[in-house]
Amino acid sequence: MTTASPRRPWKKWIVRLALAGTAVGLVALGVEWGCERRDEALVSAHSFADVDGRRVRYDYEKGLEGAPSVVLITGMNDMLEQWGAVSRSLRGKAHVLTYDRSGMGFSDPVSGTSSPAVQAAEVLHLADQLELPRPRWFVVYSSSGLLGRELGEHHRDQIDGLVFIDPYMPEALIEEGPELARRTIRGNQRYMVKEFLKTVSGFSRLRAALGKSRTSSVGLSAEEAAIQRAALLRTPHWLACFGILFEWSDEPGPPLEAGRWGSLPLALLSTAQGAADRRAHAALAAQSSAGRFERLDGVEHVSLARENSAVTAAFLERVILR
């Protein structure tokens, strides 16, 4: 009498899981291929400049003859589309240049550290290459505040005006104390790691392929939102963000001394709620004897380039086009 071999249903489940995994993998590859083709089509319509052997993506809209030039510089984890609504409001009234900073968006990364000095050289090179008419105003936002301070400290002969929109101020962290400063910086670093892991997940890629986005697209056109999604799926973009973020410290930037930058036209728009940030912003505005400081209440810092872009655009018009 023969004994029947025991049934092993788990074998069938292993086969089914293997087939399901293969199917998911094929779908993921298809989504990835589709995203890459779409990204190439979106970006091919944009302009690129060669800056020290690197490709830098930019958008340049010429204004009327005699109009000033305005260079809009992005903050952390963003690309030139961040300024979409603001640049459209300035269109025709000024020559408007926006660009992806080194490694961000679709610009090539630098070899080595992307310090404020390197970033300043990059934007000045780009402005000269495109022959932006004078006067030239440079507008920095959030984490590019140290880049703005580099321009004011070492390149005043190459700029005609400087605008800070809620700039990052290490002095405020120092005043709040080393422990709080470290917690703030580490918190930002953890946030970026978390956002990166979300972005590279297959779910995020599928959402991007379906035209969805985990990021706010308020104030962006459909094309701008699509390009933003595409850039946020690029590993070089996140490496550049990490490079800047992990260089943050509680070390001060260039010294803050009233009148240090002479009579350079300077304006600062602040939404800071903390006393330390308010004092640091006011001190930065006082770097120029012609400095102007405006503070907003009830407006979030992160919304100045999007949901409240009209506030930022109106401020720039008052300062630059007066």
Short mmCIF file of N, CA and C in Angstrom, two decimals, residues 141-265:
data_model
loop_
_atom_site.label_atom_id
_atom_site.label_comp_id
_atom_site.label_asym_id
_atom_site.label_seq_id
_atom_site.Cartn_x
_atom_site.Cartn_y
_atom_site.Cartn_z
N TYR A 141 15.81 83.43 -1.99
CA TYR A 141 14.68 82.94 -1.19
C TYR A 141 15.13 81.81 -0.26
N SER A 142 14.80 81.93 1.01
CA SER A 142 15.00 80.85 1.97
C SER A 142 16.47 80.43 2.04
N SER A 143 16.77 79.17 1.69
CA SER A 143 18.12 78.64 1.88
C SER A 143 19.15 79.31 0.98
N SER A 144 18.71 80.01 -0.08
CA SER A 144 19.68 80.72 -0.92
C SER A 144 20.06 82.07 -0.31
N GLY A 145 19.61 82.32 0.93
CA GLY A 145 19.97 83.57 1.60
C GLY A 145 21.47 83.74 1.76
N LEU A 146 22.19 82.62 2.03
CA LEU A 146 23.65 82.72 2.16
C LEU A 146 24.30 83.04 0.82
N LEU A 147 23.69 82.60 -0.28
CA LEU A 147 24.16 82.98 -1.61
C LEU A 147 24.00 84.49 -1.80
N GLY A 148 22.85 85.03 -1.36
CA GLY A 148 22.63 86.46 -1.45
C GLY A 148 23.65 87.25 -0.64
N ARG A 149 23.97 86.74 0.54
CA ARG A 149 24.97 87.42 1.37
C ARG A 149 26.35 87.36 0.73
N GLU A 150 26.64 86.27 0.02
CA GLU A 150 27.90 86.17 -0.71
C GLU A 150 27.96 87.24 -1.80
N LEU A 151 26.85 87.45 -2.50
CA LEU A 151 26.80 88.47 -3.55
C LEU A 151 27.01 89.87 -2.97
N GLY A 152 26.34 90.13 -1.84
CA GLY A 152 26.46 91.45 -1.23
C GLY A 152 27.84 91.71 -0.64
N GLU A 153 28.45 90.65 -0.13
CA GLU A 153 29.75 90.79 0.54
C GLU A 153 30.90 90.92 -0.45
N HIS A 154 30.85 90.15 -1.56
CA HIS A 154 32.03 90.05 -2.43
C HIS A 154 31.80 90.46 -3.89
N HIS A 155 30.57 90.73 -4.28
CA HIS A 155 30.31 90.99 -5.71
C HIS A 155 29.44 92.23 -5.92
N ARG A 156 29.60 93.25 -5.09
CA ARG A 156 28.73 94.42 -5.20
C ARG A 156 28.92 95.17 -6.51
N ASP A 157 30.10 95.01 -7.14
CA ASP A 157 30.33 95.68 -8.41
C ASP A 157 29.61 95.00 -9.57
N GLN A 158 29.10 93.78 -9.35
CA GLN A 158 28.44 93.04 -10.41
C GLN A 158 26.93 92.97 -10.25
N ILE A 159 26.42 93.55 -9.17
CA ILE A 159 24.98 93.56 -8.95
C ILE A 159 24.52 94.99 -8.69
N ASP A 160 23.25 95.26 -8.96
CA ASP A 160 22.71 96.61 -8.78
C ASP A 160 21.61 96.66 -7.73
N GLY A 161 21.23 95.51 -7.21
CA GLY A 161 20.21 95.45 -6.18
C GLY A 161 20.06 94.03 -5.68
N LEU A 162 19.64 93.91 -4.43
CA LEU A 162 19.55 92.60 -3.79
C LEU A 162 18.27 92.54 -2.97
N VAL A 163 17.48 91.47 -3.19
CA VAL A 163 16.24 91.29 -2.44
C VAL A 163 16.29 89.93 -1.74
N PHE A 164 16.02 89.93 -0.44
CA PHE A 164 15.95 88.70 0.35
C PHE A 164 14.48 88.40 0.67
N ILE A 165 14.03 87.20 0.33
CA ILE A 165 12.69 86.76 0.69
C ILE A 165 12.83 85.69 1.77
N ASP A 166 12.51 86.03 3.00
CA ASP A 166 12.61 85.10 4.13
C ASP A 166 13.91 84.29 4.11
N PRO A 167 15.07 84.94 4.19
CA PRO A 167 16.33 84.20 4.09
C PRO A 167 16.63 83.37 5.34
N TYR A 168 17.32 82.26 5.13
CA TYR A 168 17.83 81.44 6.24
C TYR A 168 18.94 82.23 6.94
N MET A 169 18.87 82.30 8.27
CA MET A 169 19.84 83.08 9.05
C MET A 169 20.46 82.22 10.14
N PRO A 170 21.71 81.78 9.97
CA PRO A 170 22.35 80.98 11.03
C PRO A 170 22.49 81.75 12.32
N GLU A 171 22.56 83.10 12.25
CA GLU A 171 22.69 83.90 13.47
C GLU A 171 21.51 83.69 14.41
N ALA A 172 20.31 83.51 13.82
CA ALA A 172 19.12 83.29 14.65
C ALA A 172 19.24 81.97 15.42
N LEU A 173 19.80 80.95 14.75
CA LEU A 173 19.99 79.67 15.43
C LEU A 173 21.00 79.80 16.57
N ILE A 174 22.04 80.58 16.32
CA ILE A 174 23.06 80.77 17.36
C ILE A 174 22.45 81.45 18.58
N GLU A 175 21.64 82.48 18.32
CA GLU A 175 21.03 83.21 19.43
C GLU A 175 20.10 82.32 20.24
N GLU A 176 19.43 81.38 19.55
CA GLU A 176 18.49 80.50 20.25
C GLU A 176 19.22 79.45 21.09
N GLY A 177 20.51 79.32 20.88
CA GLY A 177 21.29 78.38 21.69
C GLY A 177 21.73 77.18 20.89
N PRO A 178 22.90 76.62 21.19
CA PRO A 178 23.47 75.52 20.40
C PRO A 178 22.60 74.27 20.37
N GLU A 179 21.95 73.95 21.49
CA GLU A 179 21.13 72.73 21.53
C GLU A 179 19.92 72.86 20.61
N LEU A 180 19.22 74.00 20.68
CA LEU A 180 18.06 74.21 19.82
C LEU A 180 18.50 74.29 18.36
N ALA A 181 19.65 74.90 18.11
CA ALA A 181 20.17 74.99 16.74
C ALA A 181 20.41 73.61 16.17
N ARG A 182 21.05 72.75 16.98
CA ARG A 182 21.32 71.39 16.50
C ARG A 182 20.03 70.63 16.23
N ARG A 183 19.03 70.79 17.12
CA ARG A 183 17.76 70.10 16.92
C ARG A 183 17.07 70.58 15.64
N THR A 184 17.14 71.88 15.39
CA THR A 184 16.51 72.43 14.19
C THR A 184 17.16 71.88 12.92
N ILE A 185 18.49 71.89 12.91
CA ILE A 185 19.21 71.40 11.73
C ILE A 185 18.97 69.91 11.54
N ARG A 186 19.07 69.12 12.61
CA ARG A 186 18.84 67.68 12.50
C ARG A 186 17.40 67.39 12.07
N GLY A 187 16.46 68.19 12.56
CA GLY A 187 15.07 68.00 12.15
C GLY A 187 14.89 68.22 10.66
N ASN A 188 15.54 69.25 10.12
CA ASN A 188 15.47 69.50 8.68
C ASN A 188 16.12 68.36 7.90
N GLN A 189 17.22 67.86 8.42
CA GLN A 189 17.89 66.75 7.74
C GLN A 189 17.02 65.50 7.72
N ARG A 190 16.38 65.19 8.86
CA ARG A 190 15.50 64.02 8.90
C ARG A 190 14.32 64.19 7.94
N TYR A 191 13.80 65.40 7.86
CA TYR A 191 12.68 65.67 6.96
C TYR A 191 13.08 65.39 5.51
N MET A 192 14.29 65.83 5.12
CA MET A 192 14.74 65.63 3.75
C MET A 192 14.94 64.16 3.43
N VAL A 193 15.49 63.41 4.38
CA VAL A 193 15.66 61.97 4.18
C VAL A 193 14.30 61.31 3.98
N LYS A 194 13.34 61.68 4.81
CA LYS A 194 11.99 61.13 4.72
C LYS A 194 11.36 61.45 3.37
N GLU A 195 11.51 62.70 2.91
CA GLU A 195 10.93 63.10 1.63
C GLU A 195 11.61 62.35 0.47
N PHE A 196 12.92 62.14 0.60
CA PHE A 196 13.63 61.42 -0.44
C PHE A 196 13.13 59.98 -0.55
N LEU A 197 12.97 59.33 0.60
CA LEU A 197 12.50 57.95 0.58
C LEU A 197 11.09 57.85 0.00
N LYS A 198 10.25 58.84 0.28
CA LYS A 198 8.92 58.87 -0.32
C LYS A 198 9.02 58.99 -1.83
N THR A 199 9.92 59.85 -2.28
CA THR A 199 10.02 60.14 -3.71
C THR A 199 10.49 58.95 -4.51
N VAL A 200 11.47 58.22 -3.99
CA VAL A 200 12.03 57.11 -4.77
C VAL A 200 11.18 55.85 -4.67
N SER A 201 10.14 55.88 -3.86
CA SER A 201 9.29 54.69 -3.75
C SER A 201 8.52 54.47 -5.05
N GLY A 202 8.23 53.22 -5.34
CA GLY A 202 7.46 52.90 -6.53
C GLY A 202 6.11 53.56 -6.55
N PHE A 203 5.49 53.73 -5.37
CA PHE A 203 4.17 54.36 -5.30
C PHE A 203 4.24 55.80 -5.81
N SER A 204 5.30 56.54 -5.41
CA SER A 204 5.44 57.92 -5.86
C SER A 204 5.63 57.99 -7.36
N ARG A 205 6.39 57.02 -7.90
CA ARG A 205 6.62 57.02 -9.34
C ARG A 205 5.33 56.72 -10.09
N LEU A 206 4.52 55.83 -9.55
CA LEU A 206 3.26 55.52 -10.20
C LEU A 206 2.34 56.73 -10.17
N ARG A 207 2.31 57.43 -9.03
CA ARG A 207 1.49 58.63 -8.93
C ARG A 207 1.96 59.68 -9.94
N ALA A 208 3.29 59.81 -10.09
CA ALA A 208 3.82 60.78 -11.04
C ALA A 208 3.42 60.41 -12.46
N ALA A 209 3.47 59.11 -12.78
CA ALA A 209 3.10 58.66 -14.12
C ALA A 209 1.63 58.93 -14.41
N LEU A 210 0.80 58.91 -13.36
CA LEU A 210 -0.63 59.16 -13.52
C LEU A 210 -0.96 60.65 -13.46
N GLY A 211 0.08 61.48 -13.34
CA GLY A 211 -0.15 62.92 -13.30
C GLY A 211 -0.46 63.44 -11.92
N LYS A 212 -0.28 62.61 -10.90
CA LYS A 212 -0.52 63.04 -9.52
C LYS A 212 0.80 63.53 -8.93
N SER A 213 0.73 64.21 -7.82
CA SER A 213 1.95 64.67 -7.17
C SER A 213 1.77 64.73 -5.68
N ARG A 214 2.84 64.38 -4.95
CA ARG A 214 2.78 64.49 -3.50
C ARG A 214 3.13 65.91 -3.05
N THR A 215 3.55 66.78 -3.99
CA THR A 215 3.93 68.13 -3.64
C THR A 215 2.86 69.10 -4.08
N SER A 216 2.86 70.27 -3.46
CA SER A 216 1.88 71.28 -3.82
C SER A 216 2.19 71.84 -5.20
N SER A 217 1.19 71.95 -6.04
CA SER A 217 1.38 72.55 -7.36
C SER A 217 0.58 73.85 -7.46
N VAL A 218 0.19 74.41 -6.28
CA VAL A 218 -0.53 75.67 -6.27
C VAL A 218 0.33 76.75 -6.91
N GLY A 219 -0.25 77.52 -7.80
CA GLY A 219 0.49 78.59 -8.45
C GLY A 219 1.30 78.14 -9.65
N LEU A 220 1.28 76.84 -9.97
CA LEU A 220 2.03 76.32 -11.11
C LEU A 220 1.07 76.00 -12.26
N SER A 221 1.56 76.18 -13.47
CA SER A 221 0.79 75.73 -14.62
C SER A 221 0.90 74.21 -14.69
N ALA A 222 0.07 73.59 -15.53
CA ALA A 222 0.11 72.12 -15.66
C ALA A 222 1.49 71.66 -16.09
N GLU A 223 2.11 72.39 -17.02
CA GLU A 223 3.45 72.00 -17.49
C GLU A 223 4.49 72.16 -16.39
N GLU A 224 4.41 73.27 -15.63
CA GLU A 224 5.36 73.49 -14.54
C GLU A 224 5.25 72.40 -13.48
N ALA A 225 4.00 72.02 -13.16
CA ALA A 225 3.79 70.97 -12.16
C ALA A 225 4.36 69.64 -12.64
N ALA A 226 4.21 69.35 -13.94
CA ALA A 226 4.73 68.10 -14.50
C ALA A 226 6.26 68.08 -14.44
N ILE A 227 6.89 69.21 -14.76
CA ILE A 227 8.36 69.28 -14.73
C ILE A 227 8.84 69.15 -13.29
N GLN A 228 8.12 69.77 -12.35
CA GLN A 228 8.50 69.65 -10.94
C GLN A 228 8.46 68.20 -10.50
N ARG A 229 7.41 67.48 -10.87
CA ARG A 229 7.32 66.06 -10.51
C ARG A 229 8.48 65.28 -11.10
N ALA A 230 8.80 65.59 -12.37
CA ALA A 230 9.88 64.87 -13.03
C ALA A 230 11.22 65.10 -12.32
N ALA A 231 11.48 66.35 -11.95
CA ALA A 231 12.75 66.67 -11.30
C ALA A 231 12.86 66.01 -9.93
N LEU A 232 11.74 65.93 -9.22
CA LEU A 232 11.77 65.35 -7.88
C LEU A 232 12.00 63.84 -7.90
N LEU A 233 11.97 63.24 -9.08
CA LEU A 233 12.26 61.82 -9.18
C LEU A 233 13.70 61.56 -9.60
N ARG A 234 14.47 62.64 -9.77
CA ARG A 234 15.85 62.48 -10.20
C ARG A 234 16.78 62.40 -8.98
N THR A 235 17.60 61.38 -8.95
CA THR A 235 18.54 61.21 -7.84
C THR A 235 19.51 62.39 -7.72
N PRO A 236 20.08 62.93 -8.84
CA PRO A 236 21.01 64.06 -8.70
C PRO A 236 20.39 65.25 -7.98
N HIS A 237 19.09 65.47 -8.19
CA HIS A 237 18.42 66.59 -7.52
C HIS A 237 18.49 66.41 -6.01
N TRP A 238 18.20 65.22 -5.53
CA TRP A 238 18.21 64.98 -4.10
C TRP A 238 19.62 64.98 -3.53
N LEU A 239 20.58 64.50 -4.29
CA LEU A 239 21.97 64.55 -3.82
C LEU A 239 22.42 66.00 -3.62
N ALA A 240 21.99 66.89 -4.53
CA ALA A 240 22.33 68.30 -4.39
C ALA A 240 21.66 68.90 -3.15
N CYS A 241 20.40 68.52 -2.93
CA CYS A 241 19.69 69.00 -1.74
C CYS A 241 20.40 68.54 -0.47
N PHE A 242 20.79 67.26 -0.44
CA PHE A 242 21.49 66.74 0.73
C PHE A 242 22.83 67.46 0.91
N GLY A 243 23.50 67.73 -0.21
CA GLY A 243 24.79 68.41 -0.13
C GLY A 243 24.68 69.76 0.55
N ILE A 244 23.64 70.52 0.17
CA ILE A 244 23.43 71.84 0.78
C ILE A 244 22.97 71.69 2.22
N LEU A 245 22.02 70.78 2.44
CA LEU A 245 21.44 70.63 3.76
C LEU A 245 22.46 70.17 4.79
N PHE A 246 23.29 69.21 4.42
CA PHE A 246 24.24 68.68 5.40
C PHE A 246 25.45 69.58 5.58
N GLU A 247 25.52 70.66 4.77
CA GLU A 247 26.54 71.67 5.01
C GLU A 247 26.02 72.75 5.96
N TRP A 248 24.71 72.74 6.22
CA TRP A 248 24.17 73.71 7.16
C TRP A 248 24.83 73.53 8.52
N SER A 249 25.02 74.62 9.19
CA SER A 249 25.60 74.53 10.53
C SER A 249 25.13 75.73 11.33
N ASP A 250 25.56 75.79 12.57
CA ASP A 250 25.24 76.97 13.37
C ASP A 250 26.39 77.97 13.35
N GLU A 251 27.23 77.87 12.31
CA GLU A 251 28.29 78.86 12.11
C GLU A 251 27.69 80.07 11.39
N PRO A 252 28.04 81.29 11.80
CA PRO A 252 27.48 82.47 11.15
C PRO A 252 27.99 82.64 9.72
N GLY A 253 27.22 83.38 8.93
CA GLY A 253 27.66 83.72 7.58
C GLY A 253 28.57 84.93 7.65
N PRO A 254 28.68 85.70 6.54
CA PRO A 254 29.48 86.94 6.57
C PRO A 254 29.00 87.86 7.70
N PRO A 255 29.88 88.66 8.26
CA PRO A 255 29.51 89.51 9.41
C PRO A 255 28.32 90.41 9.10
N LEU A 256 27.49 90.66 10.12
CA LEU A 256 26.37 91.59 10.01
C LEU A 256 26.76 92.89 10.69
N GLU A 257 27.03 93.91 9.87
CA GLU A 257 27.41 95.21 10.40
C GLU A 257 26.64 96.27 9.63
N ALA A 258 25.96 97.13 10.32
CA ALA A 258 25.16 98.17 9.68
C ALA A 258 26.00 98.99 8.71
N GLY A 259 25.53 99.14 7.49
CA GLY A 259 26.21 99.94 6.49
C GLY A 259 27.40 99.27 5.84
N ARG A 260 27.64 97.98 6.15
CA ARG A 260 28.82 97.28 5.65
C ARG A 260 28.84 97.24 4.11
N TRP A 261 27.65 97.16 3.49
CA TRP A 261 27.58 97.06 2.03
C TRP A 261 27.35 98.41 1.37
N GLY A 262 27.64 99.49 2.08
CA GLY A 262 27.49 100.82 1.50
C GLY A 262 26.03 101.15 1.20
N SER A 263 25.79 101.72 0.04
CA SER A 263 24.42 102.13 -0.33
C SER A 263 23.79 101.19 -1.34
N LEU A 264 24.24 99.92 -1.35
CA LEU A 264 23.67 98.94 -2.27
C LEU A 264 22.15 98.87 -2.06
N PRO A 265 21.34 99.06 -3.10
CA PRO A 265 19.89 98.89 -2.94
C PRO A 265 19.56 97.49 -2.44
#
